[in-house]
XYZ file of C-alpha atoms in Angstrom:
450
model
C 84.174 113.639 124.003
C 87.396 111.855 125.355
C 86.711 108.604 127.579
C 89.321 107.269 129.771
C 89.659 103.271 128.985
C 89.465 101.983 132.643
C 88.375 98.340 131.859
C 88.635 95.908 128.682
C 87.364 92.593 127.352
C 89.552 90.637 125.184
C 88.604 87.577 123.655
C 90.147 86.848 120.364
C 90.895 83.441 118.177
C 94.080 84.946 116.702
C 96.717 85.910 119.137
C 99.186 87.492 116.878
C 99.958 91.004 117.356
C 97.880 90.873 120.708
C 100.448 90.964 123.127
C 102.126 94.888 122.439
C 98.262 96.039 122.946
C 97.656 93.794 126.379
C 101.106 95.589 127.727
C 99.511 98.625 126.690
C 96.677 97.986 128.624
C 98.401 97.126 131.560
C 100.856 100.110 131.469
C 97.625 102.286 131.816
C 95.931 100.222 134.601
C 93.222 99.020 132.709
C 91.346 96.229 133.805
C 91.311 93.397 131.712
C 88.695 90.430 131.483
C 89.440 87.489 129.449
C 88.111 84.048 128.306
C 89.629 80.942 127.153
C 92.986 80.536 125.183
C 92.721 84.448 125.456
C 93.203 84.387 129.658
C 96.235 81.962 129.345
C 98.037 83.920 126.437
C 97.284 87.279 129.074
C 98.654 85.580 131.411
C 101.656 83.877 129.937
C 102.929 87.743 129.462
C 102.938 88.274 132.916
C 100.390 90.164 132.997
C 96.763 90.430 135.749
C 93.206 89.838 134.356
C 90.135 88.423 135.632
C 88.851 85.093 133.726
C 84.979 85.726 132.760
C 83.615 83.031 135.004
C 85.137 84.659 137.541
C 82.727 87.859 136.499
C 79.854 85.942 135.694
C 80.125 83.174 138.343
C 79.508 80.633 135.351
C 82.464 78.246 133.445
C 82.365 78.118 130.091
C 79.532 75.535 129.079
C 78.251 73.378 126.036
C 82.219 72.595 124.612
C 82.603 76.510 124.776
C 79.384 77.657 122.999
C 78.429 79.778 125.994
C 81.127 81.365 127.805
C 80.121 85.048 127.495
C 76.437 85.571 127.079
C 75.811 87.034 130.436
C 73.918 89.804 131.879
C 77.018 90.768 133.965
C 78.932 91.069 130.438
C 76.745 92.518 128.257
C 75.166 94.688 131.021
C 79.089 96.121 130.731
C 79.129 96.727 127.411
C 75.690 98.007 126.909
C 74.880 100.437 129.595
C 74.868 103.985 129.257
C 77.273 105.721 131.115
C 74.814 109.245 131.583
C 72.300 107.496 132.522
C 70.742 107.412 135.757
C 68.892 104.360 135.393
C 71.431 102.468 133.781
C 74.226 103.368 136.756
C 71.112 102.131 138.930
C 70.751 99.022 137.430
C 74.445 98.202 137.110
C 75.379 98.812 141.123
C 72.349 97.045 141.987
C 73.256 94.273 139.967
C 77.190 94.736 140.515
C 77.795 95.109 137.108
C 80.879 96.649 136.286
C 81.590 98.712 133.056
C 83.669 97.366 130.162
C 84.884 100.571 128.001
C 87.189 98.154 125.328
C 85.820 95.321 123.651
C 88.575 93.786 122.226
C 86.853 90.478 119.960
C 87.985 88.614 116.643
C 85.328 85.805 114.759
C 86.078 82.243 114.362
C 87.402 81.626 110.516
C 84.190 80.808 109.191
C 85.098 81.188 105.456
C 88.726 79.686 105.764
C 86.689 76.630 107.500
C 84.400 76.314 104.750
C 87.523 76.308 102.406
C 89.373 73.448 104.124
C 86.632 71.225 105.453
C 84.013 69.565 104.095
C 82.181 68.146 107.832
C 79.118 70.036 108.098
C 79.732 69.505 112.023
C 83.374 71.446 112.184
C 82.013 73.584 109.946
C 78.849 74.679 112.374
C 80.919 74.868 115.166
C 82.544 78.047 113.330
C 79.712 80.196 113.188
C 80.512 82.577 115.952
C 77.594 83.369 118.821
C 79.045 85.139 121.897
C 82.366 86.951 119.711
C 79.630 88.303 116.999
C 77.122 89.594 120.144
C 79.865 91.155 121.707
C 80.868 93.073 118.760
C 77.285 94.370 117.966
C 76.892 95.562 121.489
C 80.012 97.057 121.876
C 79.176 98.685 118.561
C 75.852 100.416 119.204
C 77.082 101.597 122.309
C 79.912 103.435 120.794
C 79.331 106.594 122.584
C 80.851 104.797 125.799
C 82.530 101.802 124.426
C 85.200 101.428 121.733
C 84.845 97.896 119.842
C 88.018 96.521 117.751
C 86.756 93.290 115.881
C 89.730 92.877 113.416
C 93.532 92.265 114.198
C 94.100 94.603 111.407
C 92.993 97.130 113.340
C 95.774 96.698 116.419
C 98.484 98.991 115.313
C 95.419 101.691 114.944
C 94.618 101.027 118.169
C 98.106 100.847 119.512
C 98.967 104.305 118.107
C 95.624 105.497 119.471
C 96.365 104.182 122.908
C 99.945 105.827 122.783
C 99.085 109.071 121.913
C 96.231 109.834 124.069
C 96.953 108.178 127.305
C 94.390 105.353 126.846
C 91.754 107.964 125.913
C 89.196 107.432 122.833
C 87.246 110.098 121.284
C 83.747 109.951 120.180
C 84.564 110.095 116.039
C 87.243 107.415 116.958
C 84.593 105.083 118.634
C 81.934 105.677 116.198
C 84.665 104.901 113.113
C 85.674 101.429 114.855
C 82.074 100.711 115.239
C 81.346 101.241 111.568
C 84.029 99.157 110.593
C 83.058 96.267 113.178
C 79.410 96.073 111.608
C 81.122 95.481 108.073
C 83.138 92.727 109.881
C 79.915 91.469 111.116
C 77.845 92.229 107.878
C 80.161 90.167 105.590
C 80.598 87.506 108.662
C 76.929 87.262 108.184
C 77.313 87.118 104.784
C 79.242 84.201 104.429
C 77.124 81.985 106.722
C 74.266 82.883 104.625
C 75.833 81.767 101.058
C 77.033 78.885 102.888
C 73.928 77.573 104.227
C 72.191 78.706 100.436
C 74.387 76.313 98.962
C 75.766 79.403 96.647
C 72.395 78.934 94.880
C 71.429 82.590 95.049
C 67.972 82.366 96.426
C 69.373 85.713 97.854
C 71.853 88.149 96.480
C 74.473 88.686 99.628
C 78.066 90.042 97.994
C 80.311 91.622 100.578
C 83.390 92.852 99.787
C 85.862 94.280 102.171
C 88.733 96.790 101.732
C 87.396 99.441 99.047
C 90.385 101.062 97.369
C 89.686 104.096 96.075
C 90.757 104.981 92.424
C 92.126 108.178 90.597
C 88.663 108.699 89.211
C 86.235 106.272 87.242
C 85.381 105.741 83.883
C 85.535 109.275 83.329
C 87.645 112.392 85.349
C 84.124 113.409 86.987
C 83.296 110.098 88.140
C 84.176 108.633 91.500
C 85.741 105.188 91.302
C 86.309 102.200 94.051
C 87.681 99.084 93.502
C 86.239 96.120 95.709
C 87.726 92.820 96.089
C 91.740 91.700 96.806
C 93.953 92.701 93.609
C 97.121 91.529 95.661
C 95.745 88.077 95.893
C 95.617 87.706 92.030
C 98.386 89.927 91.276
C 101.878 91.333 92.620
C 102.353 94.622 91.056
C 106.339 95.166 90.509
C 106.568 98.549 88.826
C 104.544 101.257 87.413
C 101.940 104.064 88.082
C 98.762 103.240 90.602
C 95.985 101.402 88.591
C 92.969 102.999 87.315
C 89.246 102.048 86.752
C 89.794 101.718 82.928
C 93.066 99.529 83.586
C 91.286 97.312 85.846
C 88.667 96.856 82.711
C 91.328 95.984 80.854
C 92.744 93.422 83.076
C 89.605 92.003 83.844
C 89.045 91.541 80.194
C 92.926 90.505 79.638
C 92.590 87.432 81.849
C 89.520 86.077 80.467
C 91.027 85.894 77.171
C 94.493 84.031 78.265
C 92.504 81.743 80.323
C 91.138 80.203 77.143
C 94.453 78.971 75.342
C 97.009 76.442 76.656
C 99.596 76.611 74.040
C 102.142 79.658 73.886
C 99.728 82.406 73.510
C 100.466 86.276 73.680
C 97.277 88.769 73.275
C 97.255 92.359 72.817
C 93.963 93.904 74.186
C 92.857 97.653 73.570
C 89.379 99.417 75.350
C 88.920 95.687 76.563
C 88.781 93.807 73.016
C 91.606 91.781 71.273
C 93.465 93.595 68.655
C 96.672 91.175 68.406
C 96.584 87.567 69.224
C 98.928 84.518 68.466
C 99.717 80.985 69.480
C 103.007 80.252 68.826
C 106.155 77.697 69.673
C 108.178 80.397 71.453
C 106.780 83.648 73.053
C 108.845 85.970 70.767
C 107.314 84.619 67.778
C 103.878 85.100 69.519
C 104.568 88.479 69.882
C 105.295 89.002 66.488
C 102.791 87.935 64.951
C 100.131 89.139 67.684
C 101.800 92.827 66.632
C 100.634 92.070 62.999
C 97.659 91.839 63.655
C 97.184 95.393 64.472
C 100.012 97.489 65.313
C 98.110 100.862 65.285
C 95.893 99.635 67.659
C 98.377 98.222 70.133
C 99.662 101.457 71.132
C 98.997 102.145 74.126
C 97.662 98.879 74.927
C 97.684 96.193 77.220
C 100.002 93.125 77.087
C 99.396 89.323 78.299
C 100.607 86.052 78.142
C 100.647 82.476 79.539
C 104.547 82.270 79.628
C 107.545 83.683 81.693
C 108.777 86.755 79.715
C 112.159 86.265 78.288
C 114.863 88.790 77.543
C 114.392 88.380 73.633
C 110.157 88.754 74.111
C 111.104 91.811 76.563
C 113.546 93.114 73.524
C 111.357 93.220 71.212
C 107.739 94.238 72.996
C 110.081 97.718 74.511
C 109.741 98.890 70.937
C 106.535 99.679 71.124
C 104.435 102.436 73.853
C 101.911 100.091 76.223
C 100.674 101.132 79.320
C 100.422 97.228 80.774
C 101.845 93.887 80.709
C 100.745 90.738 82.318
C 102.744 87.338 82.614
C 103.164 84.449 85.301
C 106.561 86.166 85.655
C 109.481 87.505 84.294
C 113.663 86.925 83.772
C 115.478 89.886 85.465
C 117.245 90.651 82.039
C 113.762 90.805 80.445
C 112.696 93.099 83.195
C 115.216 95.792 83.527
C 114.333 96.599 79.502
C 110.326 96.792 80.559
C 110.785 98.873 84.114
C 112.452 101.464 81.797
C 109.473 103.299 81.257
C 108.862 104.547 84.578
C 104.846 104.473 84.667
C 104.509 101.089 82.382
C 102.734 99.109 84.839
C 103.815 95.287 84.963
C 102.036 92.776 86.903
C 102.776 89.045 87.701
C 99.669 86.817 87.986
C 99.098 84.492 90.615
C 97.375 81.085 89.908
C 93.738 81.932 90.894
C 90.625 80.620 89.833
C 88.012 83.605 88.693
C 84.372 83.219 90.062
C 81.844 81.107 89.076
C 79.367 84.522 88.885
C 78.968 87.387 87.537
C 77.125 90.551 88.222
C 75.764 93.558 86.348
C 74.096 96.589 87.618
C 70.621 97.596 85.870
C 67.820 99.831 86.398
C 69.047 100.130 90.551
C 68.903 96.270 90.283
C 71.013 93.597 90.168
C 71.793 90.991 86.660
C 73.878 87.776 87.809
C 74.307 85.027 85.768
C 76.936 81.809 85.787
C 80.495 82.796 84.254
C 80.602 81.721 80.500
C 83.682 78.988 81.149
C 82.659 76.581 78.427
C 85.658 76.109 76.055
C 84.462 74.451 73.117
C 85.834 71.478 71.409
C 85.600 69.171 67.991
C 83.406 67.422 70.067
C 80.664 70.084 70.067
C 80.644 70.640 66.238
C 77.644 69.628 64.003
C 78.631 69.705 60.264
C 75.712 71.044 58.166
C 77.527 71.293 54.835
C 78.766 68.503 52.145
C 82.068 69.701 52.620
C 83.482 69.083 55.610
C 86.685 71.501 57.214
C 89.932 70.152 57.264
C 91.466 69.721 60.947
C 93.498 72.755 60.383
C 90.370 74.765 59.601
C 88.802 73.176 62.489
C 91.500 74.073 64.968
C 91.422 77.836 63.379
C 87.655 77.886 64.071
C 87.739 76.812 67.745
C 90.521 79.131 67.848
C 88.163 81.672 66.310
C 85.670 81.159 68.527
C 87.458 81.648 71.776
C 88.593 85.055 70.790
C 84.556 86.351 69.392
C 83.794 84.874 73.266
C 85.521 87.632 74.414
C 84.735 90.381 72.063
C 82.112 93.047 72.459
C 79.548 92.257 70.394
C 78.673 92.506 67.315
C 81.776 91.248 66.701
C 83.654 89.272 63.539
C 87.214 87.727 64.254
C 89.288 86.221 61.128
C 91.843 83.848 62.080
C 94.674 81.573 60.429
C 96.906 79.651 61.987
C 96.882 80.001 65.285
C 96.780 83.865 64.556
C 94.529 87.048 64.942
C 94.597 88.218 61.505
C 91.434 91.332 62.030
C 88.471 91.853 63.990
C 84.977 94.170 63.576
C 83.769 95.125 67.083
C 81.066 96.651 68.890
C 79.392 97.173 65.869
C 75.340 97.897 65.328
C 75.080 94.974 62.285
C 77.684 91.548 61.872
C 77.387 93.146 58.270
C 79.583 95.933 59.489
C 81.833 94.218 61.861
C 82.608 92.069 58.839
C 83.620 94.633 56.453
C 85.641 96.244 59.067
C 87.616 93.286 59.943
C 88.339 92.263 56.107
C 89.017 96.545 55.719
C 91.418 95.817 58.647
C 93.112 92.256 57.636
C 93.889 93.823 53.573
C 95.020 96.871 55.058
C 97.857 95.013 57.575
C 98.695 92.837 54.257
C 96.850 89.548 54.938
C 95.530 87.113 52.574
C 92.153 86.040 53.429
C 92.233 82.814 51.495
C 92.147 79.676 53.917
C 91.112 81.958 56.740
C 88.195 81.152 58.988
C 85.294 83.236 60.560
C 83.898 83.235 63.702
């Protein structure tokens, strides 16, 4: 059912963007009540609207905590239009109705990330702009909320097209998205007050992206959380559930090693992996380790790929390479394959948690970041390792970290020379990985195990 928007509140902390939709308003007649910073930004346009106290015949109170919890307001927003009681109650009461909520929340979360003063911090938790939203919300049939400034060109083009007219699916699809602003709003506070100690699990994540498919062709897949704020994507095909695996799995290993360090990764597990004084070298000798296995693979490593590195690594098929960035030379050889997707990571710091799904429940447990050192070795034999052998072994060990279990990595010098994964025994990850290292021509001797 098309409603005419005859009368709007707007009361927003972010301005930008807001002024093409107040013209909008105004070009249709529509009514506008405002509050705050909101009424003198309305107002600087130009443009007519009544200030809320003027409504409610009450100023703002309490430094601003109560400006908009009024009868008068939320009688607006709430009432229902076909119903004779309700159009009773609001004449008697001289209530008039308010068909566009137009209401943004106070940065909570970017708050939390900048201060530390429990006080500025409290005074961020939003009371009248998160009301507002939830009334305006459940009484979609009549009103249409927008709680996001992400959703103003939607609304703009909506607006436009119809004449300042909403239909119903329109109002009940803005309302659905304002109660995830609210749920994850919510959310936030919660975590916050809980100290991140997860007396509670609350996880909101915003933004879904739907993939190609999942695991699997059959399988639905969605992607939760902000890719573009860990990664700028500057060629290839759209990423898939198994890529994003691989990724995942990609950046846990790199985060481990300092030096020069290029890994090739395959169904999530390391199949190539060296440390070396100059990337191309590292590439090299990362390739040794299993070039059968690094077909089709994924690529990353801790240092700007050069044109020599690029040369070389366009000799072989791969479906993915990740780096802190790139030369131009060295990418004009990689964006010749037109679906070879190359990313650039972003300094970002993984989280602290991480979650599983199991039996329609929930596993979380604290991210294994523990890089081990000399430090944490205990020598149980008469012989002691050299300090080469006890660089290869910590070196070792980083790698079997991020292996899928049961898993046996062989490593010299600085290098990946074979690995058994995912096997049932260690017995038969070991035999793989020595099956693997004489088959690509290494010599076990002076090799460690981990």
């Amino acid at each position: 059912m098309q409603k005419k928007i005859q009368s709007a509140l707007i009361s927003v902390y972010h301005k930008e963007g807001l002024d093409v939709i107040v013209k909008c308003l105004n070009d249709y007649g529509v009514k506008i009540y405002s509050t705050g910073g909101t009424y003198s930004f309305i107002d600087y346009l130009g443009i007519s609207a009544t200030k809320i106290e003027d409504l409610t015949g009450y100023p703002s109170i309490l430094d601003g905590r109560v400006k908009t919890l009024h009868p008068k307001v939320f009688g607006g927003i709430l009432s229902i239009r076909d119903s004779k009681e309700h159009v009773e109650q609001t004449n008697l009461y001289d209530i008039p109705s308010i068909d566009l909520v137009i209401v943004d929340l106070y940065p909570f979360e970017k708050t939390v990330e900048n201060e530390t003063d429990e006080d500025l911090i409290i005074e961020k938790i939003d009371i009248g702009g998160i009301s507002l939203i939830r009334a305006a919300a459940k009484n979609y049939k009549d009103v249409l909320v927008v709680s996001n400034r992400d959703q103003y060109h939607d609304l703009h083009s909506i607006l436009e097209e119809n004449k300042c007219h909403t239909d119903l699916d329109t109002r009940k699809r803005f309302a659905k998205e304002s109660f995830g602003v609210s749920s994850a709003y919510d959310t936030a506070i919660f975590n916050w007050f809980d100290d991140y100690q997860l007396s509670e699990l609350k996880v909101s994540h915003s933004n879904g992206k739907a993939l190609r498919y999942g695991e699997n062709p059959h399988q639905k897949g969605i992607f939760f959380g902000d890719f573009d704020k860990m990664f700028d994507q500057l060629h290839g095909k759209e990423i898939s559930y198994n890529n994003l695996l691989d990724i995942d799995a990609a950046v846990n290993l790199i985060s481990e090693f300092d030096d020069t360090t290029l890994a090739i990764l395959k169904h999530n597990n390391a199949c190539g992996l060296a440390s070396r004084g100059n990337l191309v070298e590292a590439w090299k000798d990362a390739l040794a380790g299993d070039p059968v296995s690094a077909f089709g693979g994924i690529i990353i490593a801790n240092r700007i790929i050069d044109y020599g590195t690029a040369e070389e690594m366009n000799k072989l098929f791969f479906e993915i390479i990740i780096a802190p960035d790139y030369t131009e030379e060295a990418l004009n050889i990689l964006k010749q394959k037109k679906n070879r997707i190359i990313l650039v990571q972003k300094d970002f710091e993984l989280d602290k948690t991480t979650y599983r799904t199991v039996l329609n429940g929930t596993l979380v447990q604290d991210r294994d970041s523990k890089i081990e050192t000399s430090e944490d070795l205990q020598f149980v034999t008469d012989e002691k390792p050299k300090d080469s052998q006890i660089r290869d072994l910590l070196y070792a060990n980083r790698i079997v970290k991020n292996t899928k279990s049961n898993a046996i990595v062989l490593v010299k010098d600085s290098q990946l020379l074979a690995s058994g994964t995912g096997q049932t025994s260690r017995v038969d990850a070991l035999k793989q990985a020595i099956t693997k290292a004489k088959h690509f021509g290494f010599d076990l001797n002076g090799a460690v195990m981990a």
